[in-house]
Amino acid sequence: MCRMARPRKPLLSRDRIVETACALVDAEGLAAVSTRRLAAELGVSGPSLYNHFRTKDQILEAVADSVSAQVDLSMFDAADGRDWRTALHDWAVSYRAALTRHPNIVPVLARGPGRRPAGLRLADAMFGAMVDAGWPPAQATSIGALMRYFIMGSALGSFAGGFVDDETAYDPADYPHLGQAHLLADRQQLIDDRAFETGLRALLDGLALQYEQVGGAAGGSSAPAVTP
Amino acid sequence: MCRMARPRKPLLSRDRIVETACALVDAEGLAAVSTRRLAAELGVSGPSLYNHFRTKDQILEAVADSVSAQVDLSMFDAADGRDWRTALHDWAVSYRAALTRHPNIVPVLARGPGRRPAGLRLADAMFGAMVDAGWPPAQATSIGALMRYFIMGSALGSFAGGFVDDETAYDPADYPHLGQAHLLADRQQLIDDRAFETGLRALLDGLALQYEQVGGAAGGSSAPAVTP
DNA sequence: ACCTGAACACCGTTCAAGT
DNA sequence: ACCTGAACACCGTTCAAGT
C-alpha cells in the first residue's frame, strides 16, 4: 500500500515504560512488577526492556522520580525569608499528597535522592529556601532531614492500616488499651490525615521556637545578613 | 557407643531460624534472605523451614518482632501522668536505637504491628501512657501515629546516606545549594543523629503547646479527672 | 537501533518419600 | 515430627540472532 519507506516507530520508549510501570505499581504493588509482567503489559517480550534501561531497579527509580516531580516547589520561589514556616507547611502537604497518590513506590523513594533529578531539585529548593530564610546551613540540613523522616514515615505505611481489621485480634488481657484498635482500619485515611496535620503543626511550632533562639530572622533577605 | 535410645534433637527451631535470619539480614540485607540461602546458613535444605514457618514472610515478621521487643517500655510504667514528655522522649530514643541496630529490617517493621505481639505491646503501652497522662484518646492515637511516622522515617533510610558520595555528582548549575551534599555521606551518623534530636525536640515542644490548649493535665492521675 | 527466543542461575513453595 | 530431593511456576539478566 504505502510506497514510501517510513521508519517503523519503536514499540517502546522510556516514558511509556515508566508510565506503564507506575500504573502497575499503583494497581498491584511493587511485588507485581516483574520484567516479564511489565513487558507483557507493554506488548513486548521481557528482554526488550533492557534496550531502554540497564536494570529493573532503574525503571523503579525512574517511576519514583516521576512522583518526586509532582511535588510543588513554587512556595520556595518567593525569596522572602520571613515566611519559611508557611512555605515549609505547604511544601510538606504537597509532598505527602504526591506520595499518598502512589503509596506503593514510597519504599523506593525512601532510599534517598541519590542521582534522581527531581528528588535533588526538591532537596535543593527546600535547603536553599531555609538558608535564605536565615537558618544556619547545618540547621537547614537538619530540617531537610527531619521533614523527610516525618513525611516519608507518614506515607510509607498507614498507621491505622497497620492494625488488623478484626474484632477478636487484640485480646484486652494482653493489650489493655487496644480495645478499639481494630476500628482504626475503617477510618484509615481520616486518622492518618489528622495525625499528619497534628504532627506537622507540632514540628513547625517547635522549629519556630528554635528559630527565635538561633536569631534566624537576622539572616533573612529582608534584613542585613550576619553570616557570610 | 551410647546404648540408651535418646531422642534426636530436631535440627531446627523457630528461635534458631529467627536468630540466623536476623544475623543474615543485618549482615547482607533483606535481599540476601532467600529460603535456600537461609537454610544453607542453618545447615539444612530449603524446604525444612516450612516445618516451622508457613511462609518466608512470616520468618521476616518474626525477625521484625524480635527487634520491636528490644524497645524499652519501662518509662511508661510510672503511672504518673505528669511526665509524658520525658517518657515520650526516652521511648522515642530507645525505639530508634533498636531500629538503627537493625536498619535492614525496618521496611518490614514499617508495615505496622499487624499481629506481631511485641509491636502491639509497644503500641498499647504508649497509647495507655498518653491517655493516663491526660491526652484525649483521639489525640493519643494521633501522637502514636505521628511518633511512628517520625521514628520509622528516621530509621528507614539515612538522610545523609541518601546522597551520593561523589564530588562531581551534583552540578551546581542544576542544584545551586547542594554543593556540599556529597560530604553528607561521610558524616552520615552525626547528621542523622542531630536531625533526629532536633526533630524530636521540636515535636515535643509543639505537642506541649497543644497539651496546654487541650487542658490535658486535668485528666492526669495526680489531679481529678474531668472526662469519664 | 530495537526486538526476539533460548538459556543461565536463581526464586518461593508443594509434595511424596524417608526416618 | 521433622528433614530430604525432585518438581512447579516463576524470577532478573545475558546473548546470539534477526530486522
PDB file of N, CA and C (backbone and C1' of nucleotides) in Angstrom, chain B residues 35-36 45-48 50, chain C residues 10-16, chain D residues 4-10:
ATOM      1  N   THR B  35      14.989 -18.496  50.964  1.00  0.00           N
ATOM      2  CA  THR B  35      14.813 -19.674  51.813  1.00  0.00           C
ATOM      3  C   THR B  35      16.002 -20.621  51.653  1.00  0.00           C
ATOM      4  N   ARG B  36      16.496 -20.724  50.440  1.00  0.00           N
ATOM      5  CA  ARG B  36      17.629 -21.642  50.230  1.00  0.00           C
ATOM      6  C   ARG B  36      18.882 -21.149  50.951  1.00  0.00           C
ATOM      7  N   SER B  45      18.230 -28.156  54.320  1.00  0.00           N
ATOM      8  CA  SER B  45      17.791 -27.843  52.958  1.00  0.00           C
ATOM      9  C   SER B  45      16.584 -26.908  52.998  1.00  0.00           C
ATOM     10  N   GLY B  46      16.357 -26.202  51.917  1.00  0.00           N
ATOM     11  CA  GLY B  46      15.355 -25.147  51.862  1.00  0.00           C
ATOM     12  C   GLY B  46      13.988 -25.470  52.436  1.00  0.00           C
ATOM     13  N   PRO B  47      13.368 -26.532  51.949  1.00  0.00           N
ATOM     14  CA  PRO B  47      12.001 -26.821  52.390  1.00  0.00           C
ATOM     15  C   PRO B  47      11.855 -27.099  53.881  1.00  0.00           C
ATOM     16  N   SER B  48      12.942 -27.410  54.558  1.00  0.00           N
ATOM     17  CA  SER B  48      12.860 -27.695  56.003  1.00  0.00           C
ATOM     18  C   SER B  48      12.229 -26.552  56.777  1.00  0.00           C
ATOM     19  N   TYR B  50       9.810 -24.866  56.174  1.00  0.00           N
ATOM     20  CA  TYR B  50       8.341 -24.864  56.156  1.00  0.00           C
ATOM     21  C   TYR B  50       7.735 -25.788  57.209  1.00  0.00           C
TER      22      TYR B  50
ATOM     23  P    DC C  10      23.397 -19.159  41.261  1.00  0.00           P
ATOM     24  O5'  DC C  10      21.974 -19.871  41.453  1.00  0.00           O
ATOM     25  C5'  DC C  10      21.137 -19.469  42.518  1.00  0.00           C
ATOM     26  C4'  DC C  10      20.143 -18.397  42.052  1.00  0.00           C
ATOM     27  C3'  DC C  10      18.936 -18.298  42.962  1.00  0.00           C
ATOM     28  O3'  DC C  10      19.221 -17.380  44.013  1.00  0.00           O
ATOM     29  C1'  DC C  10      18.306 -18.211  40.637  1.00  0.00           C
ATOM     30  P    DC C  11      18.759 -17.689  45.516  1.00  0.00           P
ATOM     31  O5'  DC C  11      17.338 -17.022  45.552  1.00  0.00           O
ATOM     32  C5'  DC C  11      16.234 -17.846  45.346  1.00  0.00           C
ATOM     33  C4'  DC C  11      15.043 -17.018  45.011  1.00  0.00           C
ATOM     34  C3'  DC C  11      13.828 -17.509  45.756  1.00  0.00           C
ATOM     35  O3'  DC C  11      13.550 -16.584  46.796  1.00  0.00           O
ATOM     36  C1'  DC C  11      13.472 -17.726  43.410  1.00  0.00           C
ATOM     37  P    DG C  12      13.222 -17.164  48.256  1.00  0.00           P
ATOM     38  O5'  DG C  12      11.701 -17.580  48.062  1.00  0.00           O
ATOM     39  C5'  DG C  12      10.741 -16.592  47.783  1.00  0.00           C
ATOM     40  C4'  DG C  12       9.374 -17.240  47.644  1.00  0.00           C
ATOM     41  C3'  DG C  12       8.936 -18.024  48.873  1.00  0.00           C
ATOM     42  O3'  DG C  12       7.557 -17.813  49.081  1.00  0.00           O
ATOM     43  C1'  DG C  12       9.100 -19.479  46.995  1.00  0.00           C
ATOM     44  P    DT C  13       6.782 -18.479  50.333  1.00  0.00           P
ATOM     45  O5'  DT C  13       6.366 -19.895  49.730  1.00  0.00           O
ATOM     46  C5'  DT C  13       5.619 -19.913  48.521  1.00  0.00           C
ATOM     47  C4'  DT C  13       5.340 -21.333  48.101  1.00  0.00           C
ATOM     48  C3'  DT C  13       4.926 -22.277  49.248  1.00  0.00           C
ATOM     49  O3'  DT C  13       3.604 -22.713  48.977  1.00  0.00           O
ATOM     50  C1'  DT C  13       6.503 -23.298  47.781  1.00  0.00           C
ATOM     51  P    DT C  14       2.863 -23.789  49.914  1.00  0.00           P
ATOM     52  O5'  DT C  14       3.030 -25.131  49.073  1.00  0.00           O
ATOM     53  C5'  DT C  14       2.691 -25.121  47.700  1.00  0.00           C
ATOM     54  C4'  DT C  14       2.786 -26.528  47.123  1.00  0.00           C
ATOM     55  C3'  DT C  14       2.219 -27.632  48.032  1.00  0.00           C
ATOM     56  O3'  DT C  14       1.457 -28.515  47.219  1.00  0.00           O
ATOM     57  C1'  DT C  14       4.466 -28.136  47.449  1.00  0.00           C
ATOM     58  P    DC C  15       0.505 -29.637  47.890  1.00  0.00           P
ATOM     59  O5'  DC C  15       1.352 -30.974  47.696  1.00  0.00           O
ATOM     60  C5'  DC C  15       2.052 -31.188  46.464  1.00  0.00           C
ATOM     61  C4'  DC C  15       2.926 -32.434  46.570  1.00  0.00           C
ATOM     62  C3'  DC C  15       2.475 -33.422  47.660  1.00  0.00           C
ATOM     63  O3'  DC C  15       2.609 -34.748  47.173  1.00  0.00           O
ATOM     64  C1'  DC C  15       4.715 -32.881  47.987  1.00  0.00           C
ATOM     65  P    DA C  16       1.498 -35.843  47.584  1.00  0.00           P
ATOM     66  O5'  DA C  16       2.266 -37.203  47.286  1.00  0.00           O
ATOM     67  C5'  DA C  16       2.981 -37.354  46.060  1.00  0.00           C
ATOM     68  C4'  DA C  16       4.345 -37.960  46.326  1.00  0.00           C
ATOM     69  C3'  DA C  16       4.305 -39.242  47.171  1.00  0.00           C
ATOM     70  O3'  DA C  16       5.128 -40.231  46.564  1.00  0.00           O
ATOM     71  C1'  DA C  16       5.766 -37.668  48.161  1.00  0.00           C
TER      72       DA C  16
ATOM     73  P    DT D   4      17.711 -31.630  55.693  1.00  0.00           P
ATOM     74  O5'  DT D   4      17.136 -32.601  54.580  1.00  0.00           O
ATOM     75  C5'  DT D   4      17.618 -33.942  54.496  1.00  0.00           C
ATOM     76  C4'  DT D   4      17.049 -34.584  53.240  1.00  0.00           C
ATOM     77  C3'  DT D   4      17.296 -33.773  51.977  1.00  0.00           C
ATOM     78  O3'  DT D   4      18.365 -34.359  51.253  1.00  0.00           O
ATOM     79  C1'  DT D   4      15.027 -34.557  52.112  1.00  0.00           C
ATOM     80  P    DG D   5      18.953 -33.605  49.964  1.00  0.00           P
ATOM     81  O5'  DG D   5      18.021 -34.158  48.784  1.00  0.00           O
ATOM     82  C5'  DG D   5      17.818 -35.554  48.632  1.00  0.00           C
ATOM     83  C4'  DG D   5      16.955 -35.829  47.408  1.00  0.00           C
ATOM     84  C3'  DG D   5      17.369 -35.076  46.138  1.00  0.00           C
ATOM     85  O3'  DG D   5      17.142 -35.932  45.013  1.00  0.00           O
ATOM     86  C1'  DG D   5      15.190 -34.361  46.817  1.00  0.00           C
ATOM     87  P    DA D   6      17.345 -35.421  43.524  1.00  0.00           P
ATOM     88  O5'  DA D   6      15.839 -35.149  43.022  1.00  0.00           O
ATOM     89  C5'  DA D   6      14.821 -36.118  43.323  1.00  0.00           C
ATOM     90  C4'  DA D   6      13.491 -35.682  42.719  1.00  0.00           C
ATOM     91  C3'  DA D   6      13.608 -34.934  41.381  1.00  0.00           C
ATOM     92  O3'  DA D   6      12.523 -35.315  40.559  1.00  0.00           O
ATOM     93  C1'  DA D   6      12.523 -33.554  42.953  1.00  0.00           C
ATOM     94  P    DA D   7      12.386 -34.760  39.044  1.00  0.00           P
ATOM     95  O5'  DA D   7      11.221 -33.689  39.158  1.00  0.00           O
ATOM     96  C5'  DA D   7      10.003 -34.053  39.806  1.00  0.00           C
ATOM     97  C4'  DA D   7       9.154 -32.819  40.013  1.00  0.00           C
ATOM     98  C3'  DA D   7       9.107 -31.877  38.804  1.00  0.00           C
ATOM     99  O3'  DA D   7       7.771 -31.797  38.335  1.00  0.00           O
ATOM    100  C1'  DA D   7       9.446 -30.684  40.843  1.00  0.00           C
ATOM    101  P    DC D   8       7.426 -30.956  36.990  1.00  0.00           P
ATOM    102  O5'  DC D   8       6.787 -29.613  37.561  1.00  0.00           O
ATOM    103  C5'  DC D   8       5.637 -29.688  38.404  1.00  0.00           C
ATOM    104  C4'  DC D   8       5.206 -28.278  38.782  1.00  0.00           C
ATOM    105  C3'  DC D   8       5.289 -27.297  37.608  1.00  0.00           C
ATOM    106  O3'  DC D   8       4.052 -26.651  37.394  1.00  0.00           O
ATOM    107  C1'  DC D   8       6.480 -26.469  39.520  1.00  0.00           C
ATOM    108  P    DA D   9       3.755 -25.886  36.025  1.00  0.00           P
ATOM    109  O5'  DA D   9       3.728 -24.362  36.479  1.00  0.00           O
ATOM    110  C5'  DA D   9       3.145 -23.988  37.722  1.00  0.00           C
ATOM    111  C4'  DA D   9       3.754 -22.674  38.179  1.00  0.00           C
ATOM    112  C3'  DA D   9       3.899 -21.633  37.067  1.00  0.00           C
ATOM    113  O3'  DA D   9       3.570 -20.356  37.576  1.00  0.00           O
ATOM    114  C1'  DA D   9       5.943 -21.953  38.104  1.00  0.00           C
ATOM    115  P    DC D  10       3.424 -19.069  36.630  1.00  0.00           P
ATOM    116  O5'  DC D  10       4.916 -18.781  36.134  1.00  0.00           O
ATOM    117  C5'  DC D  10       5.469 -17.484  36.273  1.00  0.00           C
ATOM    118  C4'  DC D  10       6.267 -17.388  37.567  1.00  0.00           C
ATOM    119  C3'  DC D  10       7.285 -16.261  37.517  1.00  0.00           C
ATOM    120  O3'  DC D  10       6.663 -15.062  37.976  1.00  0.00           O
ATOM    121  C1'  DC D  10       8.209 -18.276  38.481  1.00  0.00           C
TER     122       DC D  10
END
